[in-house]
PDB file of C-alpha atoms in Angstrom:
ATOM      1  CA  UNK A 161      46.980  -6.377-249.615  1.00 94.00           C
ATOM      2  CA  UNK A 162      50.073  -8.461-248.992  1.00 93.00           C
ATOM      3  CA  UNK A 163      52.628  -7.870-251.749  1.00 94.00           C
ATOM      4  CA  UNK A 164      54.339 -11.081-250.744  1.00 93.00           C
ATOM      5  CA  UNK A 165      51.331 -12.934-252.188  1.00 93.00           C
ATOM      6  CA  UNK A 166      52.373 -11.652-255.608  1.00 92.00           C
ATOM      7  CA  UNK A 167      56.066 -12.548-255.255  1.00 91.00           C
ATOM      8  CA  UNK A 168      57.222 -14.270-258.471  1.00 93.00           C
ATOM      9  CA  UNK A 169      58.973 -17.548-257.657  1.00 93.00           C
ATOM     10  CA  UNK A 170      61.278 -17.673-260.678  1.00 96.00           C
ATOM     11  CA  UNK A 171      64.984 -17.385-259.927  1.00 96.00           C
ATOM     12  CA  UNK A 172      66.847 -14.117-260.281  1.00 97.00           C
ATOM     13  CA  UNK A 173      70.230 -13.982-261.967  1.00 98.00           C
ATOM     14  CA  UNK A 174      72.774 -11.310-262.787  1.00 98.00           C
ATOM     15  CA  UNK A 175      74.947 -11.311-265.884  1.00 98.00           C
ATOM     16  CA  UNK A 176      78.026  -9.164-265.365  1.00 97.00           C
ATOM     17  CA  UNK A 177      79.784  -8.494-268.668  1.00 97.00           C
ATOM     18  CA  UNK A 178      83.029  -7.322-267.023  1.00 97.00           C
ATOM     19  CA  UNK A 179      84.811 -10.652-267.705  1.00 96.00           C
ATOM     20  CA  UNK A 180      83.943 -10.257-271.391  1.00 95.00           C
ATOM     21  CA  UNK A 181      85.987  -7.032-271.586  1.00 95.00           C
ATOM     22  CA  UNK A 182      89.725  -6.750-272.185  1.00 91.00           C
ATOM     23  CA  UNK A 183      91.229  -6.220-268.716  1.00 90.00           C
ATOM     24  CA  UNK A 184      87.676  -5.683-267.531  1.00 88.00           C
ATOM     25  CA  UNK A 185      87.653  -2.239-269.118  1.00 92.00           C
ATOM     26  CA  UNK A 186      87.717  -2.313-272.922  1.00 92.00           C
ATOM     27  CA  UNK A 187      85.071  -3.768-275.154  1.00 93.00           C
ATOM     28  CA  UNK A 188      86.552  -5.295-278.294  1.00 93.00           C
ATOM     29  CA  UNK A 189      83.643  -5.977-280.610  1.00 95.00           C
ATOM     30  CA  UNK A 190      84.896  -9.231-282.138  1.00 96.00           C
ATOM     31  CA  UNK A 191      85.863 -10.745-278.769  1.00 96.00           C
ATOM     32  CA  UNK A 192      82.620  -9.566-277.192  1.00 96.00           C
ATOM     33  CA  UNK A 193      80.547 -11.136-279.946  1.00 97.00           C
ATOM     34  CA  UNK A 194      82.580 -14.364-279.589  1.00 96.00           C
ATOM     35  CA  UNK A 195      81.788 -14.459-275.859  1.00 96.00           C
ATOM     36  CA  UNK A 196      78.114 -13.935-276.654  1.00 97.00           C
ATOM     37  CA  UNK A 197      78.105 -16.778-279.174  1.00 96.00           C
ATOM     38  CA  UNK A 198      79.898 -19.227-276.865  1.00 97.00           C
ATOM     39  CA  UNK A 199      78.116 -18.298-273.619  1.00 97.00           C
ATOM     40  CA  UNK A 200      75.877 -20.890-271.953  1.00 97.00           C
ATOM     41  CA  UNK A 201      72.551 -19.098-272.282  1.00 98.00           C
ATOM     42  CA  UNK A 202      70.525 -22.099-271.095  1.00 98.00           C
ATOM     43  CA  UNK A 203      71.505 -21.400-267.491  1.00 98.00           C
ATOM     44  CA  UNK A 204      69.079 -18.447-267.611  1.00 98.00           C
ATOM     45  CA  UNK A 205      66.086 -20.603-268.599  1.00 98.00           C
ATOM     46  CA  UNK A 206      62.889 -19.028-267.209  1.00 98.00           C
ATOM     47  CA  UNK A 207      64.873 -16.726-264.892  1.00 98.00           C
ATOM     48  CA  UNK A 208      64.643 -12.998-264.382  1.00 98.00           C
ATOM     49  CA  UNK A 209      67.985 -11.593-265.539  1.00 98.00           C
ATOM     50  CA  UNK A 210      69.760  -8.325-264.748  1.00 98.00           C
ATOM     51  CA  UNK A 211      72.477  -7.387-267.234  1.00 98.00           C
ATOM     52  CA  UNK A 212      75.165  -5.082-265.880  1.00 97.00           C
ATOM     53  CA  UNK A 213      78.854  -4.196-265.813  1.00 96.00           C
ATOM     54  CA  UNK A 214      80.578  -3.956-262.438  1.00 96.00           C
ATOM     55  CA  UNK A 215      83.696  -2.233-263.744  1.00 95.00           C
ATOM     56  CA  UNK A 216      84.013   1.433-264.616  1.00 91.00           C
ATOM     57  CA  UNK A 217      84.188   0.585-268.310  1.00 92.00           C
ATOM     58  CA  UNK A 218      82.303   2.687-270.811  1.00 90.00           C
ATOM     59  CA  UNK A 219      80.168   0.095-272.559  1.00 94.00           C
ATOM     60  CA  UNK A 220      78.224   0.956-275.705  1.00 95.00           C
ATOM     61  CA  UNK A 221      74.479   0.462-275.478  1.00 96.00           C
ATOM     62  CA  UNK A 222      74.472  -2.043-278.325  1.00 97.00           C
ATOM     63  CA  UNK A 223      76.410  -4.518-276.142  1.00 97.00           C
ATOM     64  CA  UNK A 224      73.557  -4.770-273.632  1.00 98.00           C
ATOM     65  CA  UNK A 225      71.078  -4.943-276.493  1.00 98.00           C
ATOM     66  CA  UNK A 226      73.017  -7.849-278.038  1.00 98.00           C
ATOM     67  CA  UNK A 227      72.963  -9.754-274.763  1.00 98.00           C
ATOM     68  CA  UNK A 228      69.237  -9.144-274.365  1.00 98.00           C
ATOM     69  CA  UNK A 229      68.673 -10.629-277.828  1.00 98.00           C
ATOM     70  CA  UNK A 230      70.416 -13.829-276.760  1.00 98.00           C
ATOM     71  CA  UNK A 231      68.442 -13.945-273.505  1.00 98.00           C
ATOM     72  CA  UNK A 232      64.994 -13.047-274.804  1.00 97.00           C
ATOM     73  CA  UNK A 233      63.986 -16.500-276.084  1.00 97.00           C
ATOM     74  CA  UNK A 234      65.202 -18.131-272.843  1.00 97.00           C
ATOM     75  CA  UNK A 235      64.731 -15.837-269.848  1.00 98.00           C
ATOM     76  CA  UNK A 236      61.430 -14.974-268.178  1.00 98.00           C
ATOM     77  CA  UNK A 237      62.314 -11.277-268.377  1.00 98.00           C
ATOM     78  CA  UNK A 238      65.400  -9.087-268.720  1.00 98.00           C
ATOM     79  CA  UNK A 239      66.471  -5.648-267.583  1.00 98.00           C
ATOM     80  CA  UNK A 240      69.603  -3.575-267.255  1.00 97.00           C
ATOM     81  CA  UNK A 241      70.890  -3.057-263.727  1.00 96.00           C
ATOM     82  CA  UNK A 242      71.718  -4.727-260.436  1.00 96.00           C
ATOM     83  CA  UNK A 243      69.796  -7.517-258.726  1.00 95.00           C
ATOM     84  CA  UNK A 244      68.172  -4.871-256.528  1.00 95.00           C
ATOM     85  CA  UNK A 245      67.070  -2.943-259.614  1.00 96.00           C
ATOM     86  CA  UNK A 246      65.827  -6.222-261.085  1.00 97.00           C
ATOM     87  CA  UNK A 247      63.493  -6.682-258.099  1.00 95.00           C
ATOM     88  CA  UNK A 248      62.104  -3.186-258.648  1.00 96.00           C
ATOM     89  CA  UNK A 249      61.634  -3.969-262.353  1.00 96.00           C
ATOM     90  CA  UNK A 250      59.823  -7.221-261.535  1.00 96.00           C
ATOM     91  CA  UNK A 251      57.539  -5.608-258.982  1.00 95.00           C
ATOM     92  CA  UNK A 252      56.676  -2.723-261.299  1.00 95.00           C
ATOM     93  CA  UNK A 253      55.287  -5.337-263.673  1.00 95.00           C
ATOM     94  CA  UNK A 254      53.555  -7.143-260.818  1.00 94.00           C
ATOM     95  CA  UNK A 255      51.862  -3.934-259.629  1.00 95.00           C
ATOM     96  CA  UNK A 256      50.774  -3.102-263.189  1.00 94.00           C
ATOM     97  CA  UNK A 257      49.136  -6.528-263.508  1.00 93.00           C
ATOM     98  CA  UNK A 258      47.161  -6.528-260.245  1.00 92.00           C
ATOM     99  CA  UNK A 259      43.424  -6.122-260.737  1.00 92.00           C
ATOM    100  CA  UNK A 260      42.366  -3.794-257.936  1.00 93.00           C
ATOM    101  CA  UNK A 261      38.654  -3.702-258.799  1.00 93.00           C
ATOM    102  CA  UNK A 262      37.752  -5.687-255.660  1.00 94.00           C
ATOM    103  CA  UNK A 263      39.161  -2.852-253.527  1.00 96.00           C
ATOM    104  CA  UNK A 264      37.067  -0.116-255.146  1.00 96.00           C
ATOM    105  CA  UNK A 265      35.516   2.218-252.529  1.00 96.00           C
ATOM    106  CA  UNK A 266      36.882   0.107-249.660  1.00 96.00           C
ATOM    107  CA  UNK A 267      39.448   0.689-246.913  1.00 96.00           C
ATOM    108  CA  UNK A 268      42.752  -1.042-247.655  1.00 96.00           C
ATOM    109  CA  UNK A 269      45.663  -2.044-245.460  1.00 96.00           C
ATOM    110  CA  UNK A 270      48.938  -2.660-247.265  1.00 95.00           C
ATOM    111  CA  UNK A 271      50.758  -5.282-245.210  1.00 93.00           C
ATOM    112  CA  UNK A 272      54.174  -4.120-244.097  1.00 84.00           C
ATOM    113  CA  UNK A 273      55.959  -7.179-242.741  1.00 80.00           C
ATOM    114  CA  UNK A 274      56.994 -10.004-245.029  1.00 79.00           C
ATOM    115  CA  UNK A 275      59.476 -12.848-245.204  1.00 83.00           C
ATOM    116  CA  UNK A 276      60.640 -11.850-248.670  1.00 85.00           C
ATOM    117  CA  UNK A 277      62.369  -8.613-249.578  1.00 86.00           C
ATOM    118  CA  UNK A 278      59.791  -6.418-251.291  1.00 91.00           C
ATOM    119  CA  UNK A 279      61.294  -3.318-252.954  1.00 93.00           C
ATOM    120  CA  UNK A 280      60.253  -0.007-251.393  1.00 93.00           C
ATOM    121  CA  UNK A 281      59.184   1.157-254.835  1.00 94.00           C
ATOM    122  CA  UNK A 282      56.528  -1.573-254.961  1.00 95.00           C
ATOM    123  CA  UNK A 283      54.768   0.006-251.981  1.00 95.00           C
ATOM    124  CA  UNK A 284      54.968   3.441-253.597  1.00 96.00           C
ATOM    125  CA  UNK A 285      53.617   2.149-256.923  1.00 96.00           C
ATOM    126  CA  UNK A 286      50.805   0.208-255.262  1.00 97.00           C
ATOM    127  CA  UNK A 287      49.818   3.266-253.226  1.00 97.00           C
ATOM    128  CA  UNK A 288      49.630   5.384-256.361  1.00 96.00           C
ATOM    129  CA  UNK A 289      47.516   2.784-258.128  1.00 96.00           C
ATOM    130  CA  UNK A 290      45.138   2.427-255.154  1.00 97.00           C
ATOM    131  CA  UNK A 291      44.643   6.113-254.321  1.00 96.00           C
ATOM    132  CA  UNK A 292      42.062   6.931-257.025  1.00 96.00           C
ATOM    133  CA  UNK A 293      39.862   3.903-256.286  1.00 96.00           C
ATOM    134  CA  UNK A 294      39.880   3.184-252.536  1.00 97.00           C
ATOM    135  CA  UNK A 295      38.308   4.981-249.576  1.00 96.00           C
ATOM    136  CA  UNK A 296      41.401   4.759-247.414  1.00 97.00           C
ATOM    137  CA  UNK A 297      44.941   3.405-247.361  1.00 97.00           C
ATOM    138  CA  UNK A 298      46.732   2.200-244.242  1.00 96.00           C
ATOM    139  CA  UNK A 299      50.104   0.542-243.825  1.00 96.00           C
ATOM    140  CA  UNK A 300      51.116  -2.233-241.435  1.00 91.00           C
ATOM    141  CA  UNK A 301      48.993  -4.835-239.684  1.00 86.00           C
ATOM    142  CA  UNK A 302      45.300  -4.660-238.775  1.00 77.00           C
ATOM    143  CA  UNK A 303      46.169  -4.289-235.075  1.00 80.00           C
ATOM    144  CA  UNK A 304      48.665  -1.467-235.602  1.00 83.00           C
ATOM    145  CA  UNK A 305      48.234   0.189-238.969  1.00 90.00           C
ATOM    146  CA  UNK A 306      49.415   3.656-239.913  1.00 94.00           C
ATOM    147  CA  UNK A 307      46.745   5.726-241.688  1.00 93.00           C
ATOM    148  CA  UNK A 308      48.095   7.231-244.911  1.00 95.00           C
ATOM    149  CA  UNK A 309      45.123   8.378-246.963  1.00 95.00           C
ATOM    150  CA  UNK A 310      41.402   8.928-246.524  1.00 96.00           C
ATOM    151  CA  UNK A 311      39.167  10.028-249.368  1.00 93.00           C
ATOM    152  CA  UNK A 312      37.412  13.266-248.551  1.00 85.00           C
ATOM    153  CA  UNK A 313      33.631  13.160-248.818  1.00 72.00           C
TER     154      UNK A 313
END
């Protein structure tokens, strides 16, 4: 299984709300709502979006919820966190959607090398999903795989 084969091609974007805060630290509700109303949401069309705040501000949860409401009709998907956390979020959904029936009772090698950055968590999640249905799990390439699991008879 090559997780790169499942790599979603849609662009990834981060929305940092720090510039929407007074001095990057204080959320003023009226000003924040004004920013949300005037923001160019179309730039996130069909993108995966990570909403976050890079300052040490204490931001109420409703602020992120409000932004997600603006994004939801436009973006492919939305989460809270960094771009790295966004990749983990995306791949969790990818792993959940993979039909692994064709691997039932078979040996499986999870390909290790790829040209795209696959989150470590994707390998962990895939391994957990495969364990109950496959005979064995290896990691790497066919010529030099590392055995990880073998079903006991």
